[in-house]
Structures are given as structure tokens and as C-alpha cells.
Amino acid sequence: LPAAMLACARIGAPHVVIFGGFSSESLADRLESAGTKVLVTQDEGWRKGGKVPLKVNADEAADRVECLEHVVVLRRTGDPVPWNDERDVWLHELTADQPDTCEPERMAAEDTLFMLHTSGTTAKPKGVQHTTAGYLLQAAVTHKWIFDIHDDTIWWCAADIGWVTGHSYIVYGPLANGTTSVLYEG
């Protein structure tokens, strides 16, 4: 997930991470809200020692969303998954002949880095846009100063990347500060 987020940032495409534990209906609502054209998912994920059918959930959501054009799938568990040849593509096939480097897209300070939806607990989820410079500065400064990060710090954050705490303190803050980080799936 961090690699997909950073790839989007690199090419100047705002990303919309959606918590993997949501139902296909919740996923579809958020994909539609954001006008999503490409969904990146896995065949399955791991949680509490079991497999989560991410591709199956993604397919159910994709069938409800008109704006979605492609589903890019990372082979994680290797188990068979349903496949739509008109929409689905394996990540390893998509990237097989790509160069090892990619010049970053130059972004203005107020360009959108990502959109993250509110939880939807009390009302319909709303997509909240976070800009490139302001968000990155906030994530870097709060990560460094609030958590007392030093050059030799090894960092782990218990949040889920699908929430703003995970964006800020698993991905963007630690990377902006050059912090060694531990990631855990499950």
C-alpha cells in the first residue's frame, strides 16, 4: 500500500486509500464519490491469521461503479481469484517492462496529494482533500516533534494506513523525516 501511495504521488495522481475492512458497498460509495478510474488491490490480504478476499470485495464494488476503468491486482497470497479480462490487470504484468526510475511530477503546493473519506459513522462519508505542501509539512513536523524522533529512531505506528493517522505516521511523516520504520500486515 505505501508503494502504491508513493507511486501515485510520484506521478501527480491523487490517491484515495479506502480501509480494506469496509464492505463492498462502502468501497463502491467511496470510489464513486472520488470519481476513481483505477483501483489498486490485492488478490487477498492477511488479517488475524486468515485471508481477506480483497479482490472479491473489489469486484463487487467495481460492478456498482461506472467511473472505474481498471483494477490493478497485486498477487499476494497466490490463491485463484475471479478475473475480468476487460478490466483487471496483474501489477507484475503491468510493470514488467517499465523502467526502474520515474522522474517525479512537479506539483504546486496546493495540488491535491490525496483524498481521504470521513468514517461515515454519523453521516454519509465525505472526501476530504489534503494538499501536497501543507499536509506533508504537518505530517513531518508533528511526527518529528510530537513523537521525539531522532536520527537513530526505529518507528512503528499501530494505526491502519486506511486512516489519516496511518497516512501521516506510517507513510508520509516517517519518510519525510528519513526514519527507519517497521510495517506490519495483519
XYZ file of N, CA and C in Angstrom:
558
model
N 0.815 -1.200 0.000
C 0.000 0.000 0.000
C 0.855 1.260 0.000
N 1.889 1.360 0.867
C 2.727 2.564 0.780
C 3.366 2.734 -0.606
N 3.758 1.654 -1.246
C 4.355 1.766 -2.580
C 3.354 2.325 -3.573
N 2.104 1.907 -3.494
C 1.070 2.424 -4.399
C 0.798 3.895 -4.117
N 0.748 4.265 -2.841
C 0.538 5.668 -2.476
C 1.657 6.537 -3.030
N 2.888 6.091 -2.821
C 4.043 6.867 -3.266
C 4.150 6.904 -4.787
N 3.735 5.836 -5.455
C 3.727 5.832 -6.918
C 2.748 6.884 -7.431
N 1.583 6.956 -6.804
C 0.609 7.984 -7.204
C 1.189 9.377 -6.989
N 1.778 9.595 -5.828
C 2.374 10.902 -5.534
C 3.469 11.232 -6.543
N 4.237 10.241 -6.929
C 5.350 10.443 -7.860
C 4.874 10.944 -9.228
N 3.733 10.421 -9.677
C 3.241 10.812 -10.999
C 2.195 11.933 -10.926
N 1.920 12.423 -9.720
C 0.991 13.537 -9.556
C -0.473 13.143 -9.588
N -0.757 11.882 -9.316
C -2.141 11.403 -9.294
C -2.609 11.303 -7.840
N -3.603 12.079 -7.453
C -4.094 11.965 -6.073
C -4.576 10.543 -5.790
N -4.266 10.034 -4.608
C -4.739 8.702 -4.235
C -5.863 8.818 -3.211
N -6.659 7.774 -3.173
C -7.771 7.674 -2.230
C -7.675 6.286 -1.608
N -7.041 6.165 -0.447
C -6.931 4.878 0.225
C -8.250 4.607 0.944
N -8.755 3.399 0.769
C -10.011 3.001 1.402
C -9.727 1.775 2.258
N -10.068 1.870 3.523
C -9.824 0.819 4.512
C -10.271 -0.545 3.975
N -9.378 -1.519 4.015
C -9.623 -2.843 3.453
C -10.694 -3.646 4.163
N -11.097 -3.228 5.353
C -12.132 -3.948 6.087
C -13.541 -3.490 5.761
N -13.682 -2.483 4.894
C -15.011 -2.000 4.530
C -15.732 -3.008 3.634
N -17.050 -2.954 3.657
C -17.867 -3.782 2.779
C -17.709 -3.301 1.340
N -18.147 -4.134 0.408
C -18.079 -3.728 -0.997
C -18.979 -2.520 -1.256
N -20.087 -2.399 -0.517
C -20.964 -1.232 -0.675
C -20.247 0.049 -0.248
N -19.561 -0.014 0.891
C -18.818 1.154 1.377
C -17.683 1.510 0.427
N -17.024 0.497 -0.100
C -15.962 0.723 -1.079
C -16.539 1.388 -2.329
N -17.649 0.875 -2.822
C -18.268 1.441 -4.029
C -18.665 2.903 -3.817
N -19.240 3.209 -2.670
C -19.641 4.596 -2.382
C -18.451 5.535 -2.444
N -17.326 5.120 -1.875
C -16.140 5.969 -1.841
C -15.473 6.069 -3.213
N -15.466 4.969 -3.963
C -14.920 5.008 -5.324
C -15.729 5.960 -6.192
N -17.038 5.874 -6.090
C -17.924 6.746 -6.873
C -17.753 8.204 -6.463
N -17.697 8.442 -5.154
C -17.539 9.801 -4.626
C -16.283 10.474 -5.165
N -15.209 9.700 -5.300
C -13.921 10.244 -5.742
C -13.776 10.244 -7.269
N -14.709 9.637 -7.976
C -14.580 9.547 -9.429
C -13.404 8.673 -9.829
N -13.168 7.618 -9.077
C -11.992 6.758 -9.249
C -11.997 6.052 -10.595
N -10.860 6.122 -11.297
C -10.709 5.448 -12.583
C -9.927 4.144 -12.456
N -8.985 4.089 -11.497
C -8.137 2.900 -11.315
C -8.172 2.499 -9.851
N -8.469 1.240 -9.608
C -8.448 0.683 -8.258
C -7.267 -0.275 -8.158
N -6.414 -0.085 -7.157
C -5.295 -0.985 -6.904
C -5.672 -1.823 -5.689
N -5.581 -3.142 -5.833
C -5.937 -4.040 -4.738
C -4.995 -5.244 -4.764
N -5.281 -6.230 -3.949
C -4.521 -7.487 -3.903
C -5.480 -8.634 -4.160
N -4.920 -9.796 -4.502
C -5.783 -10.959 -4.616
C -6.462 -11.211 -3.271
N -5.667 -11.242 -2.215
C -6.160 -11.371 -0.846
C -5.167 -10.688 0.079
N -5.608 -10.370 1.275
C -4.716 -9.836 2.293
C -4.725 -10.753 3.500
N -3.898 -10.446 4.461
C -3.829 -11.225 5.697
C -4.354 -10.395 6.863
N -5.165 -10.998 7.719
C -5.650 -10.332 8.919
C -5.976 -11.403 9.953
N -5.376 -11.258 11.127
C -5.605 -12.188 12.239
C -5.380 -13.643 11.828
N -4.386 -13.878 11.014
C -4.031 -15.238 10.599
C -4.889 -15.801 9.481
N -5.861 -15.046 9.012
C -6.731 -15.516 7.936
C -6.610 -14.636 6.712
N -7.220 -15.086 5.642
C -7.172 -14.352 4.379
C -8.423 -13.481 4.232
N -8.215 -12.270 3.734
C -9.298 -11.328 3.466
C -9.485 -11.278 1.947
N -10.692 -11.523 1.446
C -10.923 -11.593 -0.010
C -10.994 -10.212 -0.661
N -9.883 -9.519 -0.716
C -9.860 -8.148 -1.224
C -10.326 -8.047 -2.677
N -9.875 -8.933 -3.541
C -10.255 -8.876 -4.962
C -11.744 -9.162 -5.129
N -12.285 -10.102 -4.393
C -13.711 -10.401 -4.472
C -14.520 -9.181 -4.044
N -14.117 -8.542 -2.944
C -14.795 -7.324 -2.486
C -14.652 -6.201 -3.509
N -13.461 -6.080 -4.085
C -13.223 -5.046 -5.099
C -14.100 -5.275 -6.327
N -14.248 -6.528 -6.743
C -15.091 -6.836 -7.896
C -16.547 -6.451 -7.639
N -17.045 -6.776 -6.448
C -18.426 -6.438 -6.112
C -18.625 -4.920 -6.137
N -17.646 -4.184 -5.643
C -17.728 -2.719 -5.672
C -17.602 -2.204 -7.106
N -16.654 -2.744 -7.860
C -16.403 -2.284 -9.226
C -17.631 -2.462 -10.111
N -18.399 -3.511 -9.869
C -19.604 -3.751 -10.660
C -20.677 -2.685 -10.423
N -20.562 -1.924 -9.333
C -21.535 -0.881 -8.998
C -21.084 0.522 -9.441
N -19.829 0.661 -9.873
C -19.247 1.983 -10.105
C -19.001 2.196 -11.596
N -19.602 3.222 -12.149
C -19.466 3.483 -13.586
C -18.138 4.136 -13.964
N -17.547 4.910 -13.060
C -16.329 5.651 -13.403
C -15.080 4.767 -13.445
N -15.127 3.608 -12.823
C -13.943 2.746 -12.708
C -13.620 2.076 -14.045
N -12.373 2.213 -14.486
C -11.947 1.653 -15.764
C -11.042 0.432 -15.607
N -10.202 0.419 -14.556
C -9.224 -0.651 -14.402
C -9.096 -1.062 -12.942
N -8.825 -2.355 -12.733
C -8.489 -2.876 -11.410
C -7.104 -3.505 -11.535
N -6.129 -2.932 -10.837
C -4.756 -3.434 -10.836
C -4.608 -4.311 -9.591
N -4.141 -5.541 -9.790
C -4.135 -6.529 -8.708
C -2.712 -6.995 -8.402
N -2.314 -6.846 -7.151
C -1.047 -7.384 -6.663
C -1.266 -8.835 -6.252
N -0.437 -9.727 -6.742
C -0.511 -11.131 -6.324
C 0.161 -11.242 -4.955
N -0.639 -11.457 -3.916
C -0.127 -11.510 -2.541
C -0.147 -12.930 -1.999
N -1.302 -13.586 -2.020
C -1.388 -14.948 -1.489
C -1.200 -15.986 -2.584
N -1.525 -15.613 -3.824
C -1.387 -16.541 -4.946
C -2.596 -17.434 -5.155
N -3.618 -17.302 -4.309
C -4.833 -18.100 -4.498
C -5.579 -17.596 -5.728
N -6.346 -18.474 -6.379
C -7.110 -18.030 -7.549
C -8.179 -17.004 -7.157
N -8.400 -16.046 -8.039
C -9.425 -15.025 -7.815
C -10.226 -14.852 -9.094
N -11.463 -14.359 -8.985
C -12.235 -14.067 -10.200
C -11.514 -13.028 -11.049
N -11.724 -13.085 -12.352
C -10.973 -12.196 -13.239
C -11.869 -11.668 -14.347
N -11.740 -10.378 -14.634
C -12.458 -9.735 -15.722
C -11.397 -9.221 -16.690
N -11.224 -9.890 -17.815
C -10.163 -9.538 -18.776
C -10.300 -8.118 -19.317
N -11.490 -7.565 -19.322
C -11.695 -6.212 -19.831
C -11.302 -5.137 -18.822
N -11.213 -5.504 -17.553
C -10.971 -4.510 -16.509
C -9.716 -4.796 -15.684
N -9.419 -6.059 -15.429
C -8.371 -6.439 -14.470
C -7.011 -6.609 -15.136
N -5.970 -6.252 -14.388
C -4.598 -6.457 -14.839
C -3.730 -6.765 -13.617
N -2.843 -7.726 -13.769
C -1.896 -8.040 -12.694
C -0.832 -6.948 -12.636
N -0.492 -6.518 -11.445
C 0.528 -5.484 -11.263
C 1.858 -5.922 -11.862
N 2.258 -7.167 -11.637
C 3.563 -7.611 -12.142
C 3.600 -7.606 -13.675
N 2.478 -7.822 -14.326
C 2.448 -7.749 -15.790
C 2.456 -6.295 -16.260
N 1.760 -5.433 -15.544
C 1.700 -4.017 -15.888
C 3.069 -3.349 -15.779
N 3.862 -3.769 -14.809
C 5.148 -3.125 -14.543
C 6.344 -3.879 -15.124
N 6.122 -5.005 -15.763
C 7.228 -5.861 -16.217
C 8.233 -5.141 -17.101
N 7.785 -4.331 -18.023
C 8.690 -3.679 -18.971
C 8.902 -2.203 -18.682
N 8.583 -1.781 -17.468
C 8.723 -0.375 -17.105
C 10.157 -0.089 -16.648
N 10.641 1.126 -16.851
C 11.990 1.475 -16.370
C 12.039 1.476 -14.839
N 13.239 1.376 -14.298
C 13.433 1.362 -12.848
C 13.271 2.734 -12.210
N 13.313 3.786 -13.005
C 13.191 5.138 -12.470
C 12.036 5.868 -13.147
N 11.546 6.873 -12.447
C 10.451 7.690 -12.966
C 10.650 9.102 -12.441
N 10.831 10.024 -13.334
C 11.000 11.419 -12.936
C 9.725 11.879 -12.224
N 9.854 12.506 -11.053
C 8.647 12.932 -10.336
C 7.943 14.088 -11.037
N 6.641 14.069 -10.962
C 5.839 15.183 -11.467
C 6.018 16.356 -10.514
N 6.278 17.524 -11.045
C 6.407 18.720 -10.217
C 5.009 19.193 -9.841
N 4.771 19.347 -8.552
C 3.443 19.706 -8.064
C 3.483 21.065 -7.379
N 2.392 21.798 -7.507
C 2.247 23.065 -6.794
C 1.840 22.762 -5.347
N 2.121 23.691 -4.462
C 1.849 23.498 -3.035
C 0.396 23.142 -2.751
N -0.534 23.714 -3.501
C -1.957 23.492 -3.242
C -2.561 22.357 -4.073
N -1.750 21.645 -4.845
C -2.260 20.486 -5.585
C -2.644 19.392 -4.602
N -3.637 18.620 -4.961
C -4.113 17.542 -4.090
C -3.111 16.393 -4.060
N -2.701 16.007 -2.865
C -1.870 14.817 -2.668
C -2.770 13.592 -2.539
N -3.804 13.705 -1.706
C -4.739 12.599 -1.559
C -6.075 13.092 -1.040
N -7.067 12.227 -1.198
C -8.375 12.433 -0.602
C -8.599 11.266 0.352
N -9.129 11.559 1.500
C -9.450 10.517 2.475
C -10.869 10.779 2.958
N -11.680 9.756 2.965
C -13.078 9.912 3.356
C -13.248 9.863 4.876
N -14.215 10.645 5.349
C -14.590 10.550 6.759
C -15.181 9.167 6.986
N -15.316 8.781 8.239
C -15.714 7.408 8.579
C -17.121 7.044 8.132
N -18.016 8.000 8.095
C -19.391 7.684 7.747
C -20.203 7.208 8.942
N -19.649 7.355 10.134
C -20.335 6.899 11.344
C -21.612 7.691 11.609
N -21.572 8.997 11.418
C -22.724 9.836 11.749
C -23.424 10.410 10.529
N -22.832 10.316 9.369
C -23.441 10.835 8.140
C -22.736 10.191 6.953
N -23.231 10.474 5.756
C -22.590 9.934 4.554
C -21.127 10.364 4.526
N -20.193 9.442 4.233
C -18.769 9.796 4.194
C -18.490 10.913 3.195
N -17.619 11.797 3.597
C -17.227 12.907 2.728
C -15.741 12.794 2.427
N -15.383 13.038 1.178
C -13.977 13.019 0.794
C -13.308 14.320 1.197
N -12.247 14.218 1.994
C -11.504 15.392 2.452
C -10.184 15.433 1.683
N -9.946 16.540 0.961
C -8.721 16.673 0.178
C -7.590 17.213 1.041
N -6.406 16.635 0.853
C -5.199 17.084 1.544
C -4.205 17.530 0.478
N -3.688 18.739 0.646
C -2.780 19.300 -0.353
C -1.344 18.848 -0.123
N -0.568 18.964 -1.170
C 0.797 18.450 -1.167
C 1.677 19.102 -0.100
N 1.883 20.394 -0.153
C 2.851 21.031 0.755
C 2.342 21.113 2.185
N 1.140 21.605 2.376
C 0.612 21.780 3.729
C 0.522 20.475 4.488
N -0.009 19.450 3.844
C -0.130 18.159 4.522
C 1.233 17.571 4.833
N 2.136 17.573 3.849
C 3.460 16.978 4.077
C 4.210 17.689 5.198
N 4.113 19.009 5.248
C 4.760 19.759 6.315
C 4.168 19.374 7.670
N 2.854 19.329 7.752
C 2.197 18.952 9.011
C 2.595 17.549 9.446
N 2.590 16.604 8.519
C 2.933 15.220 8.864
C 4.388 15.116 9.331
N 5.299 15.787 8.642
C 6.716 15.732 9.015
C 6.976 16.381 10.368
N 6.421 17.561 10.584
C 6.676 18.294 11.828
C 6.049 17.596 13.032
N 4.792 17.191 12.895
C 4.162 16.535 14.049
C 4.810 15.187 14.335
N 5.188 14.457 13.310
C 5.871 13.183 13.535
C 7.177 13.403 14.296
N 7.964 14.366 13.847
C 9.278 14.591 14.457
C 9.173 15.158 15.868
N 8.366 16.183 16.053
C 8.355 16.895 17.331
C 7.461 16.234 18.374
N 6.298 15.788 17.985
C 5.398 15.180 18.974
C 5.911 13.823 19.431
N 6.490 13.053 18.510
C 6.972 11.722 18.869
C 8.466 11.694 19.177
N 9.101 12.875 19.221
C 10.504 12.997 19.606
C 11.408 12.085 18.778
N 11.293 12.215 17.464
C 12.053 11.385 16.528
C 13.492 11.889 16.426
N 14.429 10.952 16.458
C 15.861 11.254 16.314
C 16.426 10.448 15.146
N 17.674 10.742 14.763
C 18.289 10.060 13.625
C 18.348 8.549 13.801
N 18.454 8.045 15.028
C 18.570 6.610 15.267
C 17.250 5.947 15.670
N 16.149 6.678 15.571
C 14.846 6.137 15.959
C 14.402 5.049 14.988
N 13.887 3.959 15.540
C 13.197 2.928 14.767
C 11.735 3.045 15.170
N 10.858 3.245 14.206
C 9.494 3.681 14.442
C 8.478 2.648 13.994
N 7.428 2.486 14.801
C 6.270 1.679 14.416
C 5.017 2.384 14.898
N 4.019 2.474 14.053
C 2.731 3.087 14.397
C 1.645 2.029 14.253
N 0.804 1.897 15.261
C -0.218 0.848 15.287
C -1.473 1.180 14.491
N -1.525 2.319 13.850
C -2.714 2.701 13.079
C -2.847 1.848 11.822
N -3.987 1.960 11.173
C -4.187 1.363 9.854
C -3.890 2.434 8.805
N -3.234 2.064 7.735
C -2.891 3.042 6.707
C -4.152 3.649 6.078
N -5.268 2.968 6.171
C -6.509 3.470 5.609
C -7.093 4.668 6.327
N -6.495 5.083 7.427
C -6.969 6.243 8.185
C -5.889 7.316 8.165
N -6.250 8.542 8.514
C -5.301 9.653 8.397
C -4.087 9.460 9.316
N -4.265 8.835 10.459
C -3.117 8.571 11.328
C -2.116 7.670 10.619
N -2.599 6.677 9.903
C -1.718 5.794 9.157
C -1.017 6.500 8.011
N -1.758 7.322 7.277
C -1.136 8.117 6.217
C 0.001 8.951 6.797
N -0.294 9.627 7.902
C 0.638 10.594 8.486
C 1.818 9.949 9.186
N 1.580 8.871 9.951
C 2.617 8.356 10.843
C 3.105 6.957 10.507
N 2.596 6.383 9.409
C 3.181 5.154 8.868
C 3.909 5.476 7.569
N 3.339 6.365 6.763
C 3.898 6.615 5.434
C 4.610 7.963 5.354
N 3.861 9.053 5.310
C 4.443 10.336 4.925
C 5.360 10.954 5.983
N 4.964 11.016 7.241
C 5.810 11.620 8.275
C 7.153 10.922 8.420
N 7.150 9.590 8.632
C 8.433 8.896 8.769
C 9.329 9.024 7.540
N 8.755 8.937 6.338
C 9.582 9.066 5.140
C 10.143 10.471 5.004
N 9.326 11.491 5.305
C 9.803 12.873 5.215
C 10.938 13.126 6.197
N 10.938 12.394 7.315
C 11.982 12.560 8.327
C 13.121 11.551 8.188
N 13.080 10.709 7.174
C 14.143 9.713 6.980
C 14.209 8.702 8.108
N 13.070 8.385 8.696
C 13.019 7.498 9.860
C 12.915 6.039 9.429
N 13.686 5.170 10.065
C 13.547 3.747 9.862
C 12.217 3.307 10.441
N 11.394 2.647 9.627
C 10.053 2.264 10.062
C 9.847 0.769 9.941
N 9.003 0.246 10.803
C 8.572 -1.152 10.771
C 7.110 -1.159 10.349
N 6.795 -1.957 9.329
C 5.411 -2.116 8.888
C 4.951 -3.527 9.233
N 3.683 -3.639 9.578
C 3.115 -4.944 9.930
C 1.812 -5.148 9.177
N 1.653 -6.288 8.540
C 0.413 -6.611 7.858
C -0.371 -7.571 8.730
N -1.620 -7.241 8.960
C -2.439 -8.222 9.671
C -3.258 -7.664 10.759
